[in-house]
Coordinates of C-alpha atoms and ligand atoms in Angstrom, one line a residue:
X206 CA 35.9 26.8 7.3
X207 CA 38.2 27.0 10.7
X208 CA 37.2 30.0 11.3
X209 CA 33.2 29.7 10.5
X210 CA 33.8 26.4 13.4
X211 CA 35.3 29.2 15.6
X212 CA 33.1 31.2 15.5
X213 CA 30.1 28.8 15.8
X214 CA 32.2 26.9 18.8
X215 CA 32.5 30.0 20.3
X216 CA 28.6 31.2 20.2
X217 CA 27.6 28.0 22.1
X218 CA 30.2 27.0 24.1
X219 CA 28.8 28.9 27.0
X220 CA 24.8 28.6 27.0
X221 CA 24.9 24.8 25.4
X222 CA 23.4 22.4 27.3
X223 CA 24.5 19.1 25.4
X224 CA 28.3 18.3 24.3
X225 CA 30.3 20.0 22.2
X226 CA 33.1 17.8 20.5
X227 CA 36.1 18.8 18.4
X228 CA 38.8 16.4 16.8
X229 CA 41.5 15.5 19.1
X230 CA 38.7 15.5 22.1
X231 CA 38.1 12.9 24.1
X232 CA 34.9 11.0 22.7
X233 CA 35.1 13.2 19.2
X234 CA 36.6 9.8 17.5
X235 CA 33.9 7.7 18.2
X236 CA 30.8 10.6 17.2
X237 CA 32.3 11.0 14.0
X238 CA 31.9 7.6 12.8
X239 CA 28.4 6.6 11.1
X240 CA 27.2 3.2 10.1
X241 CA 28.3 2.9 7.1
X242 CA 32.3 2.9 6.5
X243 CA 32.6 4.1 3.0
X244 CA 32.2 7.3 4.5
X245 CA 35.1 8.7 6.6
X246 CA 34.7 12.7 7.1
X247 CA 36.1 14.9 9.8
X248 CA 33.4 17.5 10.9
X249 CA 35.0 20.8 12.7
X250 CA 32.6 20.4 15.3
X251 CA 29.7 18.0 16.5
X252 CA 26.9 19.5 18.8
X253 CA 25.3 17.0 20.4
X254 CA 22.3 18.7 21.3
X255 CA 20.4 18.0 24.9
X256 CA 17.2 19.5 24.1
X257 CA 15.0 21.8 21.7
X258 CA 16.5 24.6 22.8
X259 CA 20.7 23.0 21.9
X260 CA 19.0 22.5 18.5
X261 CA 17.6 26.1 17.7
X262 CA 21.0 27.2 19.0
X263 CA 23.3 25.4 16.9
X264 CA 20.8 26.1 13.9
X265 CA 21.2 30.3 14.4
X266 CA 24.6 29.8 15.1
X267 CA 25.7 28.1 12.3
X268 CA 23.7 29.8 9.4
X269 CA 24.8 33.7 11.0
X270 CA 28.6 31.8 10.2
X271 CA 27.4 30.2 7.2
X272 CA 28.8 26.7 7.7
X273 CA 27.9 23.8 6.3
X274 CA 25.9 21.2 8.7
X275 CA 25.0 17.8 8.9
X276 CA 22.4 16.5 10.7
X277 CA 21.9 13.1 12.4
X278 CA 19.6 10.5 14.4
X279 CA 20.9 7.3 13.9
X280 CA 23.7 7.7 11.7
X281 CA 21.9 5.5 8.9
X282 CA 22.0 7.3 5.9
X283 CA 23.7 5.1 3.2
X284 CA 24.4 7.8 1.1
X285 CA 26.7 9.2 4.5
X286 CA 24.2 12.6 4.6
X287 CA 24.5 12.8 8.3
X288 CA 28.4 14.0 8.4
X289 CA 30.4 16.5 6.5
X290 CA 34.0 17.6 6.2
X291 CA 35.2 20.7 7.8
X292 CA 31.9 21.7 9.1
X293 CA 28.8 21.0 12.2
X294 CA 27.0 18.2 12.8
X295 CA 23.8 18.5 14.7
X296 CA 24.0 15.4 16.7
X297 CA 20.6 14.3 18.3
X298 CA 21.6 10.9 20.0
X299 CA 21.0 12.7 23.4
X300 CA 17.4 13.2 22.4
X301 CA 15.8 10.0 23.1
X302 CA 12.7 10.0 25.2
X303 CA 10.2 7.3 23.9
X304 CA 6.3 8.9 26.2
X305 CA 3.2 6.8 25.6
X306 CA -0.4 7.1 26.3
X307 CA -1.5 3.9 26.0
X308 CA -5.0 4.3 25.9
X309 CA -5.3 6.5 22.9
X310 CA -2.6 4.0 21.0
X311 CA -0.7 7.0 20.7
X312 CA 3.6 8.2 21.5
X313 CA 5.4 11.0 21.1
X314 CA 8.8 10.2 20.5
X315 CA 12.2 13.1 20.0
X316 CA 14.3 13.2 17.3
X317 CA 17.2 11.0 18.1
X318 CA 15.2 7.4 18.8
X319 CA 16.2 4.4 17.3
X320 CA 13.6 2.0 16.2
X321 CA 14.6 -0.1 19.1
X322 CA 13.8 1.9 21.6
X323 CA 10.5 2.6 20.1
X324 CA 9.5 -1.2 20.1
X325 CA 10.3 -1.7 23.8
X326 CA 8.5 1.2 24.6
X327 CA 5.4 0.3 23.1
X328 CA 5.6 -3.7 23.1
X329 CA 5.1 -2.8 27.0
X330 CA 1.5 -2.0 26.3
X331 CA 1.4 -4.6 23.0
X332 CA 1.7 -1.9 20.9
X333 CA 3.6 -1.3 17.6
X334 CA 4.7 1.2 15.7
X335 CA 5.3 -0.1 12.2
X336 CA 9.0 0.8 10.9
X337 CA 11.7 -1.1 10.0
X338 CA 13.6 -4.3 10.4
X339 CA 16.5 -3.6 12.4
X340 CA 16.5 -1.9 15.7
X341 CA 19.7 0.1 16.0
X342 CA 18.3 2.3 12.3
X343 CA 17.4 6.2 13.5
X344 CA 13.6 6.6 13.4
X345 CA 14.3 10.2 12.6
X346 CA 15.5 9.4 9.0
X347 CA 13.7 6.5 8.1
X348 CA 10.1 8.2 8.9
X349 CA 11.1 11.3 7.2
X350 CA 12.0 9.2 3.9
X351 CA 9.0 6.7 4.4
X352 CA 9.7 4.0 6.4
X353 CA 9.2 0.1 4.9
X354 CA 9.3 -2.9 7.4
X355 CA 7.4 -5.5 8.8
X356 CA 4.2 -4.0 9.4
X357 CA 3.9 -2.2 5.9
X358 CA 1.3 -4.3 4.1
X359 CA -0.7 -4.3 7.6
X360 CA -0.3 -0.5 8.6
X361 CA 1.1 1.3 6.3
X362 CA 4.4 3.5 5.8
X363 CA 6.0 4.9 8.8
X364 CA 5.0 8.2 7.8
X365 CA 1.4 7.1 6.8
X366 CA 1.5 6.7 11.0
X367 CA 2.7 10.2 12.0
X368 CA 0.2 12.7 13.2
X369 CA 2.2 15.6 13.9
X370 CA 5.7 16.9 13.9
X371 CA 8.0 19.7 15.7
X372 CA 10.6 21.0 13.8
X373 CA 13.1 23.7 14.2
X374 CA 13.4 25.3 10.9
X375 CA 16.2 27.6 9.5
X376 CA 15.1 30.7 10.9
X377 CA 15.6 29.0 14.3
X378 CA 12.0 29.1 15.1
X379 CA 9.6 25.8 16.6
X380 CA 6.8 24.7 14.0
X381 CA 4.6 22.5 14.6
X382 CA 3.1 20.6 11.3
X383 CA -0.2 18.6 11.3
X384 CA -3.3 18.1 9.5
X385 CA -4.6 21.6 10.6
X386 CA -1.4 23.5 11.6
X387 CA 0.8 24.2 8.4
X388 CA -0.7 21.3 6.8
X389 CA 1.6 21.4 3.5
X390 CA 4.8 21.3 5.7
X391 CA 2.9 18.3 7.1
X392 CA 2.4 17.2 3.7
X393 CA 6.0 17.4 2.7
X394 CA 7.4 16.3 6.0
X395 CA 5.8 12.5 5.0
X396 CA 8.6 11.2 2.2
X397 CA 10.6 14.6 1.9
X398 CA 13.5 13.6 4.1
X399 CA 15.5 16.3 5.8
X400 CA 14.7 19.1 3.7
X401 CA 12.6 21.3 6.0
X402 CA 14.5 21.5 9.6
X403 CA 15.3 19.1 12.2
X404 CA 12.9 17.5 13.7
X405 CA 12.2 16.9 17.2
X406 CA 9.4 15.5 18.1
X407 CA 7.1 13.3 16.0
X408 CA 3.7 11.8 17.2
X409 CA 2.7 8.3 16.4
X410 CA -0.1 6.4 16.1
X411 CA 0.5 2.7 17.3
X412 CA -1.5 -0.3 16.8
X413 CA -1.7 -3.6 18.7
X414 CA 0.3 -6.3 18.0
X415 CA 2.4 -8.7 20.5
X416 CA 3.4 -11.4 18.1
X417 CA 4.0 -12.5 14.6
X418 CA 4.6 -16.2 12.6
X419 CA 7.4 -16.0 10.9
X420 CA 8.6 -18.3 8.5
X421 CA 12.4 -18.7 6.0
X422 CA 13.4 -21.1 3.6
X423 CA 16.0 -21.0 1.0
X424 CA 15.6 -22.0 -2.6
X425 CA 18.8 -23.3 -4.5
X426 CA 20.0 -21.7 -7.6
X427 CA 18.0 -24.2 -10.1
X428 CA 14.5 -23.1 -8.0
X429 CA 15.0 -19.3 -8.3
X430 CA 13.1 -18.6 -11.6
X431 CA 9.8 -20.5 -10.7
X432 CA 10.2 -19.1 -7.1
X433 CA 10.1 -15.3 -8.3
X434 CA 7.4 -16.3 -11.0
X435 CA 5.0 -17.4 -8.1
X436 CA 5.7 -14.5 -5.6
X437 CA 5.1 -12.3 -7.8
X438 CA 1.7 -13.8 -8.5
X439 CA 0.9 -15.0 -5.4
X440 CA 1.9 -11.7 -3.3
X441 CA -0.9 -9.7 -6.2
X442 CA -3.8 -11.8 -4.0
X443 CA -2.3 -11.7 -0.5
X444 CA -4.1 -11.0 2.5
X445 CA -2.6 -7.8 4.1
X446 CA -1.5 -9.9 7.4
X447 CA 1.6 -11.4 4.9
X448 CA 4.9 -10.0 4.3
X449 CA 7.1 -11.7 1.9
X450 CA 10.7 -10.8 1.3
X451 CA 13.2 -12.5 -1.1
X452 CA 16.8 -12.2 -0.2
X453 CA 19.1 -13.4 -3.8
X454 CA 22.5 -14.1 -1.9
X455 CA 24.7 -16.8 -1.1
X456 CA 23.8 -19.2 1.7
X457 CA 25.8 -18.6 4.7
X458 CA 28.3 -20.3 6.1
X459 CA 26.4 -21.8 9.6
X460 CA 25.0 -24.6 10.9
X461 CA 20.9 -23.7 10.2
X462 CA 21.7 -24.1 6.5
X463 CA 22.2 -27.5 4.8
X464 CA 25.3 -28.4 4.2
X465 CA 25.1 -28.5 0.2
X466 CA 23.9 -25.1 0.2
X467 CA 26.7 -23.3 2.2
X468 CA 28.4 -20.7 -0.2
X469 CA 25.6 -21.4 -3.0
X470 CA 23.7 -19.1 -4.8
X471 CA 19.9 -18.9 -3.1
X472 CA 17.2 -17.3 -2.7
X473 CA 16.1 -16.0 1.1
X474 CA 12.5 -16.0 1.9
X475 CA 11.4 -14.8 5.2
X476 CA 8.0 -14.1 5.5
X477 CA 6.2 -12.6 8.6
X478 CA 2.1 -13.2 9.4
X479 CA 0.8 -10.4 11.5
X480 CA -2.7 -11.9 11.8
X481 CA -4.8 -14.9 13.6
X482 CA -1.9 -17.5 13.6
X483 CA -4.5 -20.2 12.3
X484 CA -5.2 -18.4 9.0
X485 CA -1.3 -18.4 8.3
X486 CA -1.0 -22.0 7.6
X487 CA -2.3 -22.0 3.7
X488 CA 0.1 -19.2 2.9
X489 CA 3.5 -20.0 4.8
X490 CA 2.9 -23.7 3.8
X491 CA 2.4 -22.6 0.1
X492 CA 5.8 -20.2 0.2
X493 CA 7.8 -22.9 2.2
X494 CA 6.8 -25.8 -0.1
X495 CA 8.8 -23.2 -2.8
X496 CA 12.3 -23.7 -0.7
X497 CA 14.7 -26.6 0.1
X498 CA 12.7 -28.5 2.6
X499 CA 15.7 -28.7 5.2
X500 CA 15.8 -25.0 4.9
X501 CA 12.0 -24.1 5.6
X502 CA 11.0 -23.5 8.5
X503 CA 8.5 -21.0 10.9
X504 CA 7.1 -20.3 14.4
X505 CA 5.7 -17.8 16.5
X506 CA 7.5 -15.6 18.3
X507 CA 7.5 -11.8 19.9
X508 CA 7.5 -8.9 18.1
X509 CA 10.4 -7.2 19.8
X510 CA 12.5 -10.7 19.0
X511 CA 11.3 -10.2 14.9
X512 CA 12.9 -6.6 15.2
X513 CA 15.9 -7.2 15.9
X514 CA 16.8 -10.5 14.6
X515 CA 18.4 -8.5 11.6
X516 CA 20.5 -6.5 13.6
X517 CA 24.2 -8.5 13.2
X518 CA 24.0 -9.0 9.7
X519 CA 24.5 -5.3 9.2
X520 CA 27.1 -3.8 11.0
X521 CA 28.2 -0.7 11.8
X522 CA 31.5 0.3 10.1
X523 CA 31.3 -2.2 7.0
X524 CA 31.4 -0.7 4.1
X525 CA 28.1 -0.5 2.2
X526 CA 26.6 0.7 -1.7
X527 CA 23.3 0.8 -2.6
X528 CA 20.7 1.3 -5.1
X529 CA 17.1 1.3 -5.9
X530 CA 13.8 1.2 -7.8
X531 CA 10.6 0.3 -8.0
X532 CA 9.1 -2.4 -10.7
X533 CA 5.2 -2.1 -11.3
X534 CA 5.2 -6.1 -12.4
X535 CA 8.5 -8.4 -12.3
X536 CA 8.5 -9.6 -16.3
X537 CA 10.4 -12.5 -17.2
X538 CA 13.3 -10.2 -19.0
X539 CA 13.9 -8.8 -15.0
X540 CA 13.8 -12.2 -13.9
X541 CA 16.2 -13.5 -16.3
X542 CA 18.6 -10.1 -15.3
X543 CA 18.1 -11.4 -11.4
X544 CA 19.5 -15.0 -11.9
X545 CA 22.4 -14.0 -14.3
X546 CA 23.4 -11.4 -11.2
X547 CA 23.1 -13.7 -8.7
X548 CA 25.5 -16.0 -10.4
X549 CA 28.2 -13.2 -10.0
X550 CA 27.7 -11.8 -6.4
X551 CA 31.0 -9.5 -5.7
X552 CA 30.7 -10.7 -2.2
X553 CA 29.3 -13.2 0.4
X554 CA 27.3 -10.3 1.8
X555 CA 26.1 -8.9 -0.6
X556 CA 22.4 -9.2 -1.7
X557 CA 19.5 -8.2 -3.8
X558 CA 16.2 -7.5 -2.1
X559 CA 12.6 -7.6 -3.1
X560 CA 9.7 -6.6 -1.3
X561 CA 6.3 -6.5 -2.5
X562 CA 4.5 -3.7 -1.0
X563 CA 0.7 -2.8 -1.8
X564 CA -1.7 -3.5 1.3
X565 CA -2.5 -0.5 3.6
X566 CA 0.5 1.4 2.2
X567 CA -0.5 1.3 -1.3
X568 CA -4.3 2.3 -0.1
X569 CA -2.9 6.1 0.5
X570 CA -3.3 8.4 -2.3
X571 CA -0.5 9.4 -4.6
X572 CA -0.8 13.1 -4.1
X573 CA -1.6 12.6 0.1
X574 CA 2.0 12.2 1.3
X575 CA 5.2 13.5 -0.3
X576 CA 6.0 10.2 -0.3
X577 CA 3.6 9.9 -3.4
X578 CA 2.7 7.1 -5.5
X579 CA 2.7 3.5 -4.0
X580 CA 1.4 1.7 -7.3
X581 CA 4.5 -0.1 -8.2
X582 CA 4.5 -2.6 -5.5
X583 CA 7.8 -4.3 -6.0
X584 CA 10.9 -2.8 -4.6
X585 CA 14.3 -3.9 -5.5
X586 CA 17.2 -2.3 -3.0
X587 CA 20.9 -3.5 -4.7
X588 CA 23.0 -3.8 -1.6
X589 CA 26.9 -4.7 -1.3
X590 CA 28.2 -4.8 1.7
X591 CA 32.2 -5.9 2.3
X592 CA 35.0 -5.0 4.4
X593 CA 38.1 -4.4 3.1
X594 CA 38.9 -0.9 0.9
X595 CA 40.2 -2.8 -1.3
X596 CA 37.3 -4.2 -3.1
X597 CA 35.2 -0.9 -3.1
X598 CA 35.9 -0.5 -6.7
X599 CA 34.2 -4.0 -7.7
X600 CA 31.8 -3.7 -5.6
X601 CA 30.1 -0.6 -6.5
X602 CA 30.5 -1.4 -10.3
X603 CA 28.9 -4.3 -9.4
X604 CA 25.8 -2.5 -8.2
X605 CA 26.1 0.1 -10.9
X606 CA 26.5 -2.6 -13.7
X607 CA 23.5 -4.3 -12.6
X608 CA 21.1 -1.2 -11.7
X609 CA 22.1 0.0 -15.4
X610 CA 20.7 -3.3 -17.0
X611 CA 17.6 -3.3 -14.8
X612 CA 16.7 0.1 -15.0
X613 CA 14.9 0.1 -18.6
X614 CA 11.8 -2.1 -17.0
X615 CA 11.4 0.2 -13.9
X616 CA 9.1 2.2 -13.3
X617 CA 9.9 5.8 -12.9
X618 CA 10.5 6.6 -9.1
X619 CA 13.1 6.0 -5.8
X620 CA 12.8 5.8 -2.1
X621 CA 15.3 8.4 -1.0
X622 CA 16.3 6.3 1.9
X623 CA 17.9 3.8 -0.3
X624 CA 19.9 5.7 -2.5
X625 CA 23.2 5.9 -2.5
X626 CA 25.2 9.5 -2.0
X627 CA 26.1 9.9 -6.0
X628 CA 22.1 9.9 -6.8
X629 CA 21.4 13.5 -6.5
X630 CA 20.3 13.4 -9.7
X631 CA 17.5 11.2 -9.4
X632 CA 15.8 13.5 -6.6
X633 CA 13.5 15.2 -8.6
X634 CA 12.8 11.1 -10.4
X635 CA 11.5 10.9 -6.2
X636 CA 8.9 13.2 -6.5
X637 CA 8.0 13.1 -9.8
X638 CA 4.4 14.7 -10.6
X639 CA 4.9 16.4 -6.7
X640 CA 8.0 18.2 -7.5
X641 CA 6.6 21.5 -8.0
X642 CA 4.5 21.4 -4.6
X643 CA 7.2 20.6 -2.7
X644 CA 10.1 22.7 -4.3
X645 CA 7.2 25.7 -3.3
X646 CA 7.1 24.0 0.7
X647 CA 11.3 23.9 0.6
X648 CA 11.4 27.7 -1.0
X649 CA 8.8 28.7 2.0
X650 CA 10.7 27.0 5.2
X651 CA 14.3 26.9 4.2
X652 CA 15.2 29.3 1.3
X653 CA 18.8 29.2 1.5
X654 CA 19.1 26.0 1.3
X655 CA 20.3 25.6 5.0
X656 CA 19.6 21.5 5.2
X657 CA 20.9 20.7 2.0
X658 CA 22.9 17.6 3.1
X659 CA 20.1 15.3 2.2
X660 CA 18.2 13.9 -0.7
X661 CA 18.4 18.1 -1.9
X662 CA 15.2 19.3 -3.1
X663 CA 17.2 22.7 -4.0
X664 CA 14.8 26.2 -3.2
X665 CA 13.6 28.1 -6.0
X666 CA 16.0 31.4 -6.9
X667 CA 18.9 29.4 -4.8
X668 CA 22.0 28.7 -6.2
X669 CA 24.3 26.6 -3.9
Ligands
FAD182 C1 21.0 -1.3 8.7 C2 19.9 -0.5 8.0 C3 18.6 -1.0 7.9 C4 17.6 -0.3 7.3 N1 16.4 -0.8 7.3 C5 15.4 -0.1 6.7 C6 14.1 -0.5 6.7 O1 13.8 -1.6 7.2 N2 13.1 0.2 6.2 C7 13.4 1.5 5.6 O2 12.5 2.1 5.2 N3 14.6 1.9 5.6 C8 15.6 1.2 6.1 N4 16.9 1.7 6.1 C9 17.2 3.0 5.4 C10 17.0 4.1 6.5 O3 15.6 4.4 6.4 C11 17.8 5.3 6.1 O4 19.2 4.9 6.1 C12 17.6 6.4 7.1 O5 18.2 7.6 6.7 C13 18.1 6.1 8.5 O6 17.8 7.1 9.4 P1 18.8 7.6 10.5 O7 18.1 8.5 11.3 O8 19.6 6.5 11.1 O9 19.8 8.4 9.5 P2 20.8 9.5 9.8 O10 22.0 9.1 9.0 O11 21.0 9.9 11.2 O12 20.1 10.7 9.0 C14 19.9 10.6 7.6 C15 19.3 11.9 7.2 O13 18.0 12.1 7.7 C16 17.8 13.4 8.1 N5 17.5 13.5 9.5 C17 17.9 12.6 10.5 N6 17.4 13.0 11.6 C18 16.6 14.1 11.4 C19 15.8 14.9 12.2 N7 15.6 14.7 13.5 N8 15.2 15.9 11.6 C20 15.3 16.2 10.3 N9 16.1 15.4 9.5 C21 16.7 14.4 10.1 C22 19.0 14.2 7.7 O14 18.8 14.7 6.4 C23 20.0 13.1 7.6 O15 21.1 13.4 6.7 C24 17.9 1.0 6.7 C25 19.2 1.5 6.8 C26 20.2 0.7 7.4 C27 21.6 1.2 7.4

């Protein structure tokens, strides 16, 4: 593997235009590290690439030496895909250009944007681009995987919002994929994740939006059952303008939560309107009158301000396991499984969530998008999140324990970006009935397998 870095250091040292970092080099320390801290790896090199052309170089140049490479936006992955020991990481965090035509509601954006930079970009015009809920996540990632937020129920995936994409593949070449150029790359590049090249410039379609209601209220322990029972009946008729999430946690320690709930067992509920603010009052009055009354409260405010009010609670450098599924109706065994868990939290940051999904997301057909079928409209993401090494072991059994005993009611199916790195397994489960098609796109544009540190859809007659 030293040598292989060799070699591929010394092809692009000369005629790179980006940086080119090696451990013990000033700055190398700081690249290496990705959001979540579970995952420590030393690459032998990290090419932060500086334009299309950095990127088609460090792509020839590392599959004539055959070494394995990583590539990364905004560092995200959960499952740590966007490092590697010993090998290259195609770094694209100089790649950030945000250009928008306002008047068509339309952006291009490159490969290495956050979400943030996305919003302020297009909240300058009162546009959105709907993604997800906290501004420092790479948009590179969660697009390719799907993309759940905010705006789902009103807009649809982030994918469902992409109208083209460039990508340098593993021959090195510039493709573009759309709904008339290579429209099955197109097809695949909607929910497939990394599997087909990097990508370096997607094109959006935005929609206007300059505000939101948004609305939270905890429910103590006691309250949870009849809560869940009524969301998930109440969220089956929603308008399309409400998002509804339900955080099972324990309260935090600060002043914005009553005293006698501090350290308890609740459940979270934020909720977001995205339409006229007067129609909002039936429906965030009905979900608030479910929640601790000194708890419930909701307001107006600018978009940019919901996307990133998440941002602190999720760190870089903790250290975080996940995992996933989706549920096509929450029955009352589930519910029972929910409250016994949330009685034994491993940690004070730790949390079950539950979306409900369906509106303009679920009205895209199963076979349109990689992505695939959007029928199930609840989706559960087990997260732990702590700090100290220590506690790794029970926290991850934790999540294990508890995905094991939820699992029989689920329906079949994941969203890769929420699965953990020790899930390769359930890949195919992602794709289900669109495995075949999309093994058949993979074999086409990477057939050895090049960008295999992913959510691997493997190419057929490969065997690494
Ligand atoms: C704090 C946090 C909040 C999140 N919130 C949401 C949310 O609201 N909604 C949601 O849907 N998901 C969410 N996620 C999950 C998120 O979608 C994934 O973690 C996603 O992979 C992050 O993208 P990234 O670019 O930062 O990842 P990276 O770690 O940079 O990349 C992950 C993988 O994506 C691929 N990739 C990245 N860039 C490119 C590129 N330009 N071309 C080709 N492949 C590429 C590679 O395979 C890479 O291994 C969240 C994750 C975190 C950590």
């Amino acid at each position: 593997m030293v040598e292989a870095s060799e070699e591929v250091y010394s092809s692009l040292h000369h005629r790179f235009r980006g940086d080119l970092l090696r451990p013990g080099e000033g700055g190398y320390e700081d690249a290496r590290s990705i959001w979540n801290g579970m995952v420590s790896r030393t690459p032998a090199l990290i090419a932060r690439c500086a334009d299309v052309s950095d990127v088609q170089r460090a792509i020839r140049a590392a599959s004539d030496a055959g070494i394995v490479t990583a590539v990364r936006c905004g560092g995200h992955s959960l499952a740590g895909f966007s490092t590697c020991e010993g090998g290259l990481v195609i770094d694209l965090s100089k790649m950030r250009e945000v250009n928008l035509d306002s008047a068509a509601r339309r952006a291009t954006i490159s490969g290495g944007c956050l979400l943030g930079s996305i919003d302020t970009a297009t909240q300058k015009a009162g546009l959105v681009f709907p993604s997800g809920v906290v501004s420092h996540t790479g948009a590179s990632g969660l697009i390719l995987g799907g993309g759940t937020g905010w705006l789902t129920r009103r807009f649809g995936l982030s994918c469902d919002n992409v109208e083209g994409f460039t990508l340098v593949t593993a021959d090195s070449s510039v493709v573009r994929a759309n709904s008339k150029e290579n429209p099955d790359l197109f097809w695949a590049l909607r929910g497939g994740g990394g599997n087909f090249g990097v990508v370096t410039e997607f094109e959006l379609k935005l929609h206007p939006l300059r505000s939101v209601v948004r609305a939270e209220g905890l429910s103590p322990e006691p309250e949870i059952r009849s809560l869940l029972e009524c969301w998930r009946d109440f969220m089956a008729e929603a308008p399309l303008d409400l998002k509804w999430n339900i955080d099972l946690r324990l309260a935090p320690h600060n002043k914005r939560v009553p005293a006698n709930l501090r350290g308890r067992p609740v459940a979270s509920s934020s909720l977001v309107w995205t339409g006229d603010p007067e129609a909002a009052r039936p429906y965030l009055e009905r979900a608030l009158s479910l929640c601790n009354s000194d708890s419930a409260r909701s307001r107006s405010l600018p978009f940019l301000n919901l996307q990133t009010m998440a941002d602190s609670e999720f760190p870089h450098g903790r250290r975080y396991y996940t995992k996933s599924g989706y549920f096509t109706y929450l029955d009352n065994s589930t519910v029972d499984r929910l409250l016994e868990a949330v009685a034994t939290l491993p940690s004070p940051e730790t949390q079950i969530e539950l979306a409900y999904l369906g509106g303009a997301a679920a009205r895209i057909g199963a076979q349109e998008t990689a992505f695939g079928d959007r029928s199930a409209p609840f989706i559960i993401n087990l997260l732990a999140s702590w700090s100290e090494p220590s506690a790794d072991a029970g926290n991850v059994s934790w999540i294990r324990a508890l995905f094991n005993k939820l699992r029989p009611a689920m329906t079949p199916g994941v969203y890769i970006n929420f699965m953990s790195g020790d899930e390769q397994d359930r890949v195919p489960e992602a794709y289900h009935e669109r495995w075949d098609r999309i093994v058949a796109v993979k074999s086409h544009y990477d057939p050895t397998n090049f960008f295999r540190l992913n959510q691997n859809i493997p190419p057929r007659k490969c065997s690494s």
